[in-house]
Amino acid sequence: MEIADWRAKIDELDEQIVDLISKRAEAAAAIGVLKKQAGARVYEPGREQQVFDHVRQCNKGPLEDTEIQHVFERIVDVMRTLQQRPTSS
Ligand SMILES: O=C(O)C(=O)C[C@]1(C(=O)O)C=C[C@@H](O)C=C1
């Protein structure tokens, strides 16, 4: 395949990734509402560790486990920000 073909493939995959991240954000926002109602804190390091362990287990390469974890550390960081937004209450 040419570079243009690979870029078209990347654009297509990015669309799917955006959809999936949006669905994940909806779930995180719903958790955020429940946490607020319960007076619980947003940041749960134990749960975040489970998320990172899980994605490392799912990883089939070519990225290293630590690289996949870095991507999810950023995603979870964004989810925490979403949960702290006044609009998610
Ligand atoms: O599972 C939760 O309690 C969430 O709020 C979701 C989530 C995540 O995005 O996976 C976000 C923030 C928490 O620190 C832990 C995990």
GROMACS .gro file of N, CA, C and O and ligand atoms in nm:
model
  372
    1MET      N    1   0.084  -0.120   0.000
    1MET     CA    2   0.000   0.000   0.000
    1MET      C    3   0.088   0.126   0.000
    1MET      O    4   0.197   0.127   0.054
    2GLU      N    5   0.035   0.231  -0.060
    2GLU     CA    6   0.104   0.362  -0.061
    2GLU      C    7   0.079   0.435   0.071
    2GLU      O    8  -0.012   0.399   0.147
    3ILE      N    9   0.157   0.544   0.095
    3ILE     CA   10   0.138   0.624   0.216
    3ILE      C   11  -0.007   0.674   0.225
    3ILE      O   12  -0.070   0.670   0.331
    4ALA      N   13  -0.061   0.719   0.111
    4ALA     CA   14  -0.198   0.772   0.110
    4ALA      C   15  -0.299   0.665   0.155
    4ALA      O   16  -0.396   0.696   0.224
    5ASP      N   17  -0.274   0.543   0.115
    5ASP     CA   18  -0.364   0.433   0.154
    5ASP      C   19  -0.356   0.409   0.306
    5ASP      O   20  -0.457   0.390   0.372
    6TRP      N   21  -0.233   0.409   0.359
    6TRP     CA   22  -0.216   0.389   0.504
    6TRP      C   23  -0.278   0.505   0.581
    6TRP      O   24  -0.337   0.485   0.688
    7ARG      N   25  -0.268   0.627   0.525
    7ARG     CA   26  -0.328   0.743   0.593
    7ARG      C   27  -0.480   0.733   0.593
    7ARG      O   28  -0.545   0.769   0.691
    8ALA      N   29  -0.535   0.685   0.483
    8ALA     CA   30  -0.681   0.665   0.477
    8ALA      C   31  -0.722   0.561   0.582
    8ALA      O   32  -0.825   0.576   0.650
    9LYS      N   33  -0.641   0.458   0.597
    9LYS     CA   34  -0.667   0.353   0.698
    9LYS      C   35  -0.662   0.415   0.839
    9LYS      O   36  -0.747   0.385   0.924
   10ILE      N   37  -0.560   0.499   0.861
   10ILE     CA   38  -0.547   0.565   0.992
   10ILE      C   39  -0.668   0.655   1.020
   10ILE      O   40  -0.723   0.654   1.131
   11ASP      N   41  -0.714   0.730   0.919
   11ASP     CA   42  -0.831   0.816   0.938
   11ASP      C   43  -0.954   0.734   0.977
   11ASP      O   44  -1.031   0.773   1.066
   12GLU      N   45  -0.969   0.621   0.910
   12GLU     CA   46  -1.083   0.531   0.938
   12GLU      C   47  -1.074   0.477   1.081
   12GLU      O   48  -1.171   0.476   1.157
   13LEU      N   49  -0.955   0.434   1.120
   13LEU     CA   50  -0.935   0.381   1.256
   13LEU      C   51  -0.955   0.490   1.360
   13LEU      O   52  -1.014   0.466   1.466
   14ASP      N   53  -0.908   0.612   1.329
   14ASP     CA   54  -0.925   0.723   1.424
   14ASP      C   55  -1.073   0.752   1.449
   14ASP      O   56  -1.113   0.784   1.562
   15GLU      N   57  -1.154   0.738   1.343
   15GLU     CA   58  -1.299   0.760   1.361
   15GLU      C   59  -1.355   0.658   1.460
   15GLU      O   60  -1.437   0.692   1.547
   16GLN      N   61  -1.310   0.535   1.448
   16GLN     CA   62  -1.357   0.431   1.541
   16GLN      C   63  -1.307   0.459   1.682
   16GLN      O   64  -1.380   0.439   1.781
   17ILE      N   65  -1.182   0.503   1.693
   17ILE     CA   66  -1.124   0.532   1.825
   17ILE      C   67  -1.200   0.647   1.892
   17ILE      O   68  -1.231   0.641   2.011
   18VAL      N   69  -1.234   0.750   1.814
   18VAL     CA   70  -1.310   0.864   1.870
   18VAL      C   71  -1.445   0.815   1.922
   18VAL      O   72  -1.488   0.852   2.032
   19ASP      N   73  -1.512   0.730   1.844
   19ASP     CA   74  -1.642   0.676   1.888
   19ASP      C   75  -1.627   0.599   2.019
   19ASP      O   76  -1.707   0.614   2.112
   20LEU      N   77  -1.525   0.517   2.027
   20LEU     CA   78  -1.504   0.434   2.147
   20LEU      C   79  -1.467   0.520   2.268
   20LEU      O   80  -1.516   0.497   2.379
   21ILE      N   81  -1.382   0.619   2.246
   21ILE     CA   82  -1.344   0.707   2.357
   21ILE      C   83  -1.466   0.786   2.405
   21ILE      O   84  -1.485   0.806   2.526
   22SER      N   85  -1.552   0.826   2.310
   22SER     CA   86  -1.674   0.898   2.348
   22SER      C   87  -1.766   0.809   2.431
   22SER      O   88  -1.825   0.854   2.530
   23LYS      N   89  -1.778   0.683   2.392
   23LYS     CA   90  -1.861   0.589   2.470
   23LYS      C   91  -1.801   0.568   2.608
   23LYS      O   92  -1.871   0.559   2.710
   24ARG      N   93  -1.668   0.558   2.616
   24ARG     CA   94  -1.601   0.543   2.746
   24ARG      C   95  -1.625   0.667   2.832
   24ARG      O   96  -1.646   0.657   2.953
   25ALA      N   97  -1.623   0.783   2.768
   25ALA     CA   98  -1.646   0.909   2.840
   25ALA      C   99  -1.789   0.914   2.895
   25ALA      O  100  -1.812   0.965   3.006
   26GLU      N  101  -1.885   0.863   2.819
   26GLU     CA  102  -2.024   0.859   2.868
   26GLU      C  103  -2.033   0.773   2.994
   26GLU      O  104  -2.101   0.810   3.091
   27ALA      N  105  -1.964   0.659   2.992
   27ALA     CA  106  -1.964   0.571   3.109
   27ALA      C  107  -1.896   0.639   3.228
   27ALA      O  108  -1.946   0.634   3.342
   28ALA      N  109  -1.784   0.705   3.202
   28ALA     CA  110  -1.712   0.774   3.310
   28ALA      C  111  -1.795   0.889   3.366
   28ALA      O  112  -1.798   0.912   3.488
   29ALA      N  113  -1.867   0.960   3.278
   29ALA     CA  114  -1.952   1.072   3.324
   29ALA      C  115  -2.064   1.018   3.413
   29ALA      O  116  -2.097   1.078   3.516
   30ALA      N  117  -2.122   0.903   3.374
   30ALA     CA  118  -2.229   0.842   3.455
   30ALA      C  119  -2.174   0.802   3.592
   30ALA      O  120  -2.241   0.824   3.695
   31ILE      N  121  -2.054   0.746   3.596
   31ILE     CA  122  -1.991   0.712   3.725
   31ILE      C  123  -1.968   0.838   3.806
   31ILE      O  124  -1.991   0.841   3.927
   32GLY      N  125  -1.927   0.945   3.736
   32GLY     CA  126  -1.902   1.073   3.804
   32GLY      C  127  -2.027   1.126   3.874
   32GLY      O  128  -2.019   1.176   3.987
   33VAL      N  129  -2.142   1.114   3.808
   33VAL     CA  130  -2.269   1.158   3.868
   33VAL      C  131  -2.299   1.075   3.994
   33VAL      O  132  -2.334   1.131   4.099
   34LEU      N  133  -2.282   0.944   3.982
   34LEU     CA  134  -2.310   0.855   4.098
   34LEU      C  135  -2.214   0.885   4.214
   34LEU      O  136  -2.255   0.885   4.331
   35LYS      N  137  -2.088   0.912   4.181
   35LYS     CA  138  -1.990   0.944   4.286
   35LYS      C  139  -2.028   1.074   4.356
   35LYS      O  140  -2.019   1.085   4.478
   36LYS      N  141  -2.071   1.171   4.277
   36LYS     CA  142  -2.108   1.300   4.336
   36LYS      C  143  -2.229   1.282   4.428
   36LYS      O  144  -2.232   1.336   4.540
   37GLN      N  145  -2.327   1.205   4.382
   37GLN     CA  146  -2.445   1.179   4.465
   37GLN      C  147  -2.406   1.110   4.595
   37GLN      O  148  -2.468   1.134   4.700
   38ALA      N  149  -2.307   1.022   4.588
   38ALA     CA  150  -2.263   0.946   4.707
   38ALA      C  151  -2.160   1.022   4.790
   38ALA      O  152  -2.118   0.975   4.896
   39GLY      N  153  -2.118   1.139   4.740
   39GLY     CA  154  -2.015   1.216   4.810
   39GLY      C  155  -1.878   1.149   4.804
   39GLY      O  156  -1.792   1.172   4.889
   40ALA      N  157  -1.858   1.065   4.701
   40ALA     CA  158  -1.730   0.994   4.687
   40ALA      C  159  -1.635   1.076   4.601
   40ALA      O  160  -1.677   1.157   4.518
   41ARG      N  161  -1.507   1.052   4.620
   41ARG     CA  162  -1.408   1.128   4.541
   41ARG      C  163  -1.394   1.067   4.401
   41ARG      O  164  -1.415   0.947   4.382
   42VAL      N  165  -1.357   1.155   4.308
   42VAL     CA  166  -1.341   1.113   4.167
   42VAL      C  167  -1.221   1.020   4.153
   42VAL      O  168  -1.230   0.913   4.091
   43TYR      N  169  -1.107   1.057   4.211
   43TYR     CA  170  -0.982   0.983   4.190
   43TYR      C  171  -0.979   0.854   4.272
   43TYR      O  172  -0.985   0.858   4.396
   44GLU      N  173  -0.972   0.742   4.200
   44GLU     CA  174  -0.965   0.611   4.266
   44GLU      C  175  -0.843   0.537   4.212
   44GLU      O  176  -0.851   0.462   4.114
   45PRO      N  177  -0.727   0.555   4.278
   45PRO     CA  178  -0.604   0.496   4.226
   45PRO      C  179  -0.608   0.344   4.214
   45PRO      O  180  -0.550   0.288   4.120
   46GLY      N  181  -0.679   0.277   4.305
   46GLY     CA  182  -0.689   0.131   4.299
   46GLY      C  183  -0.759   0.085   4.173
   46GLY      O  184  -0.715  -0.009   4.105
   47ARG      N  185  -0.868   0.153   4.139
   47ARG     CA  186  -0.942   0.120   4.016
   47ARG      C  187  -0.858   0.153   3.892
   47ARG      O  188  -0.858   0.077   3.794
   48GLU      N  189  -0.787   0.263   3.898
   48GLU     CA  190  -0.703   0.300   3.783
   48GLU      C  191  -0.595   0.193   3.759
   48GLU      O  192  -0.565   0.158   3.645
   49GLN      N  193  -0.540   0.139   3.867
   49GLN     CA  194  -0.440   0.033   3.852
   49GLN      C  195  -0.501  -0.089   3.786
   49GLN      O  196  -0.439  -0.153   3.700
   50GLN      N  197  -0.629  -0.121   3.824
   50GLN     CA  198  -0.699  -0.234   3.760
   50GLN      C  199  -0.716  -0.209   3.611
   50GLN      O  200  -0.699  -0.300   3.529
   51VAL      N  201  -0.753  -0.085   3.575
   51VAL     CA  202  -0.769  -0.050   3.433
   51VAL      C  203  -0.637  -0.070   3.358
   51VAL      O  204  -0.633  -0.131   3.250
   52PHE      N  205  -0.528  -0.023   3.418
   52PHE     CA  206  -0.397  -0.035   3.350
   52PHE      C  207  -0.353  -0.182   3.340
   52PHE      O  208  -0.301  -0.223   3.236
   53ASP      N  209  -0.377  -0.258   3.448
   53ASP     CA  210  -0.342  -0.403   3.442
   53ASP      C  211  -0.422  -0.471   3.332
   53ASP      O  212  -0.370  -0.555   3.257
   54HIS      N  213  -0.552  -0.435   3.323
   54HIS     CA  214  -0.641  -0.496   3.224
   54HIS      C  215  -0.595  -0.467   3.081
   54HIS      O  216  -0.585  -0.558   2.998
   55VAL      N  217  -0.564  -0.339   3.052
   55VAL     CA  218  -0.524  -0.306   2.915
   55VAL      C  219  -0.387  -0.366   2.880
   55VAL      O  220  -0.363  -0.403   2.765
   56ARG      N  221  -0.302  -0.380   2.980
   56ARG     CA  222  -0.172  -0.446   2.955
   56ARG      C  223  -0.194  -0.593   2.920
   56ARG      O  224  -0.128  -0.648   2.833
   57GLN      N  225  -0.293  -0.655   2.990
   57GLN     CA  226  -0.324  -0.796   2.961
   57GLN      C  227  -0.384  -0.813   2.822
   57GLN      O  228  -0.362  -0.914   2.756
   58CYS      N  229  -0.465  -0.713   2.779
   58CYS     CA  230  -0.529  -0.718   2.646
   58CYS      C  231  -0.429  -0.695   2.534
   58CYS      O  232  -0.455  -0.730   2.418
   59ASN      N  233  -0.317  -0.631   2.567
   59ASN     CA  234  -0.223  -0.587   2.463
   59ASN      C  235  -0.161  -0.704   2.387
   59ASN      O  236  -0.105  -0.795   2.446
   60LYS      N  237  -0.174  -0.699   2.255
   60LYS     CA  238  -0.115  -0.803   2.169
   60LYS      C  239  -0.001  -0.745   2.084
   60LYS      O  240   0.042  -0.808   1.988
   61GLY      N  241   0.043  -0.621   2.114
   61GLY     CA  242   0.149  -0.559   2.035
   61GLY      C  243   0.093  -0.489   1.912
   61GLY      O  244  -0.027  -0.500   1.888
   62PRO      N  245   0.170  -0.418   1.837
   62PRO     CA  246   0.316  -0.408   1.845
   62PRO      C  247   0.367  -0.312   1.954
   62PRO      O  248   0.489  -0.306   1.975
   63LEU      N  249   0.279  -0.237   2.018
   63LEU     CA  250   0.326  -0.147   2.124
   63LEU      C  251   0.364  -0.227   2.248
   63LEU      O  252   0.306  -0.333   2.275
   64GLU      N  253   0.459  -0.176   2.324
   64GLU     CA  254   0.496  -0.236   2.452
   64GLU      C  255   0.381  -0.214   2.551
   64GLU      O  256   0.305  -0.118   2.539
   65ASP      N  257   0.372  -0.300   2.654
   65ASP     CA  258   0.270  -0.283   2.758
   65ASP      C  259   0.278  -0.144   2.820
   65ASP      O  260   0.177  -0.080   2.846
   66THR      N  261   0.400  -0.097   2.845
   66THR     CA  262   0.416   0.035   2.909
   66THR      C  263   0.365   0.147   2.816
   66THR      O  264   0.310   0.246   2.864
   67GLU      N  265   0.381   0.127   2.686
   67GLU     CA  266   0.334   0.228   2.591
   67GLU      C  267   0.181   0.231   2.587
   67GLU      O  268   0.120   0.339   2.584
   68ILE      N  269   0.120   0.114   2.587
   68ILE     CA  270  -0.028   0.107   2.593
   68ILE      C  271  -0.076   0.173   2.723
   68ILE      O  272  -0.173   0.249   2.724
   69GLN      N  273  -0.007   0.141   2.832
   69GLN     CA  274  -0.047   0.201   2.961
   69GLN      C  275  -0.038   0.353   2.956
   69GLN      O  276  -0.126   0.423   3.008
   70HIS      N  277   0.066   0.405   2.893
   70HIS     CA  278   0.079   0.551   2.882
   70HIS      C  279  -0.040   0.614   2.811
   70HIS      O  280  -0.090   0.719   2.851
   71VAL      N  281  -0.086   0.548   2.703
   71VAL     CA  282  -0.204   0.598   2.630
   71VAL      C  283  -0.325   0.602   2.725
   71VAL      O  284  -0.399   0.701   2.730
   72PHE      N  285  -0.341   0.495   2.802
   72PHE     CA  286  -0.458   0.489   2.892
   72PHE      C  287  -0.443   0.581   3.013
   72PHE      O  288  -0.544   0.628   3.067
   73GLU      N  289  -0.321   0.607   3.056
   73GLU     CA  290  -0.302   0.705   3.164
   73GLU      C  291  -0.356   0.841   3.119
   73GLU      O  292  -0.421   0.912   3.195
   74ARG      N  293  -0.331   0.875   2.994
   74ARG     CA  294  -0.380   1.003   2.940
   74ARG      C  295  -0.532   1.000   2.929
   74ARG      O  296  -0.599   1.099   2.962
   75ILE      N  297  -0.585   0.887   2.880
   75ILE     CA  298  -0.732   0.875   2.866
   75ILE      C  299  -0.799   0.889   3.001
   75ILE      O  300  -0.896   0.965   3.018
   76VAL      N  301  -0.749   0.817   3.101
   76VAL     CA  302  -0.811   0.822   3.234
   76VAL      C  303  -0.798   0.962   3.295
   76VAL      O  304  -0.891   1.011   3.361
   77ASP      N  305  -0.688   1.027   3.269
   77ASP     CA  306  -0.668   1.165   3.316
   77ASP      C  307  -0.778   1.257   3.260
   77ASP      O  308  -0.838   1.337   3.332
   78VAL      N  309  -0.807   1.241   3.131
   78VAL     CA  310  -0.912   1.320   3.066
   78VAL      C  311  -1.050   1.284   3.126
   78VAL      O  312  -1.135   1.371   3.145
   79MET      N  313  -1.070   1.157   3.155
   79MET     CA  314  -1.198   1.113   3.215
   79MET      C  315  -1.218   1.180   3.352
   79MET      O  316  -1.328   1.221   3.386
   80ARG      N  317  -1.111   1.186   3.430
   80ARG     CA  318  -1.119   1.252   3.563
   80ARG      C  319  -1.159   1.398   3.548
   80ARG      O  320  -1.240   1.450   3.624
   81THR      N  321  -1.100   1.465   3.449
   81THR     CA  322  -1.134   1.606   3.423
   81THR      C  323  -1.282   1.618   3.386
   81THR      O  324  -1.352   1.707   3.435
   82LEU      N  325  -1.330   1.528   3.303
   82LEU     CA  326  -1.471   1.527   3.263
   82LEU      C  327  -1.561   1.511   3.386
   82LEU      O  328  -1.661   1.580   3.402
   83GLN      N  329  -1.524   1.418   3.474
   83GLN     CA  330  -1.605   1.391   3.593
   83GLN      C  331  -1.609   1.512   3.688
   83GLN      O  332  -1.704   1.527   3.764
   84GLN      N  333  -1.506   1.594   3.681
   84GLN     CA  334  -1.500   1.710   3.771
   84GLN      C  335  -1.571   1.833   3.714
   84GLN      O  336  -1.588   1.932   3.784
   85ARG      N  337  -1.615   1.823   3.588
   85ARG     CA  338  -1.686   1.935   3.526
   85ARG      C  339  -1.821   1.954   3.593
   85ARG      O  340  -1.891   1.854   3.615
   86PRO      N  341  -1.862   2.078   3.618
   86PRO     CA  342  -1.993   2.102   3.679
   86PRO      C  343  -2.108   2.044   3.597
   86PRO      O  344  -2.207   1.999   3.650
   87THR      N  345  -2.091   2.039   3.462
   87THR     CA  346  -2.198   1.990   3.375
   87THR      C  347  -2.224   1.840   3.389
   87THR      O  348  -2.327   1.791   3.348
   88SER      N  349  -2.127   1.765   3.445
   88SER     CA  350  -2.147   1.620   3.457
   88SER      C  351  -2.220   1.584   3.586
   88SER      O  352  -2.227   1.469   3.624
   89SER      N  353  -2.276   1.684   3.655
   89SER     CA  354  -2.348   1.653   3.780
   89SER      C  355  -2.498   1.660   3.759
   89SER      O  356  -2.545   1.706   3.657
   90LIG     O1  357  -1.412   0.355   3.780
   90LIG     C1  358  -1.423   0.469   3.827
   90LIG     O2  359  -1.442   0.488   3.948
   90LIG     C2  360  -1.414   0.585   3.740
   90LIG     O3  361  -1.442   0.697   3.783
   90LIG     C3  362  -1.364   0.569   3.600
   90LIG     C4  363  -1.213   0.595   3.592
   90LIG     C5  364  -1.174   0.553   3.446
   90LIG     O4  365  -1.176   0.640   3.360
   90LIG     O5  366  -1.149   0.434   3.424
   90LIG     C6  367  -1.185   0.739   3.614
   90LIG     C7  368  -1.138   0.789   3.733
   90LIG     C8  369  -1.106   0.704   3.847
   90LIG     O6  370  -0.990   0.748   3.916
   90LIG     C9  371  -1.099   0.561   3.811
   90LIG    C10  372  -1.141   0.513   3.691
   0.00000   0.00000   0.00000
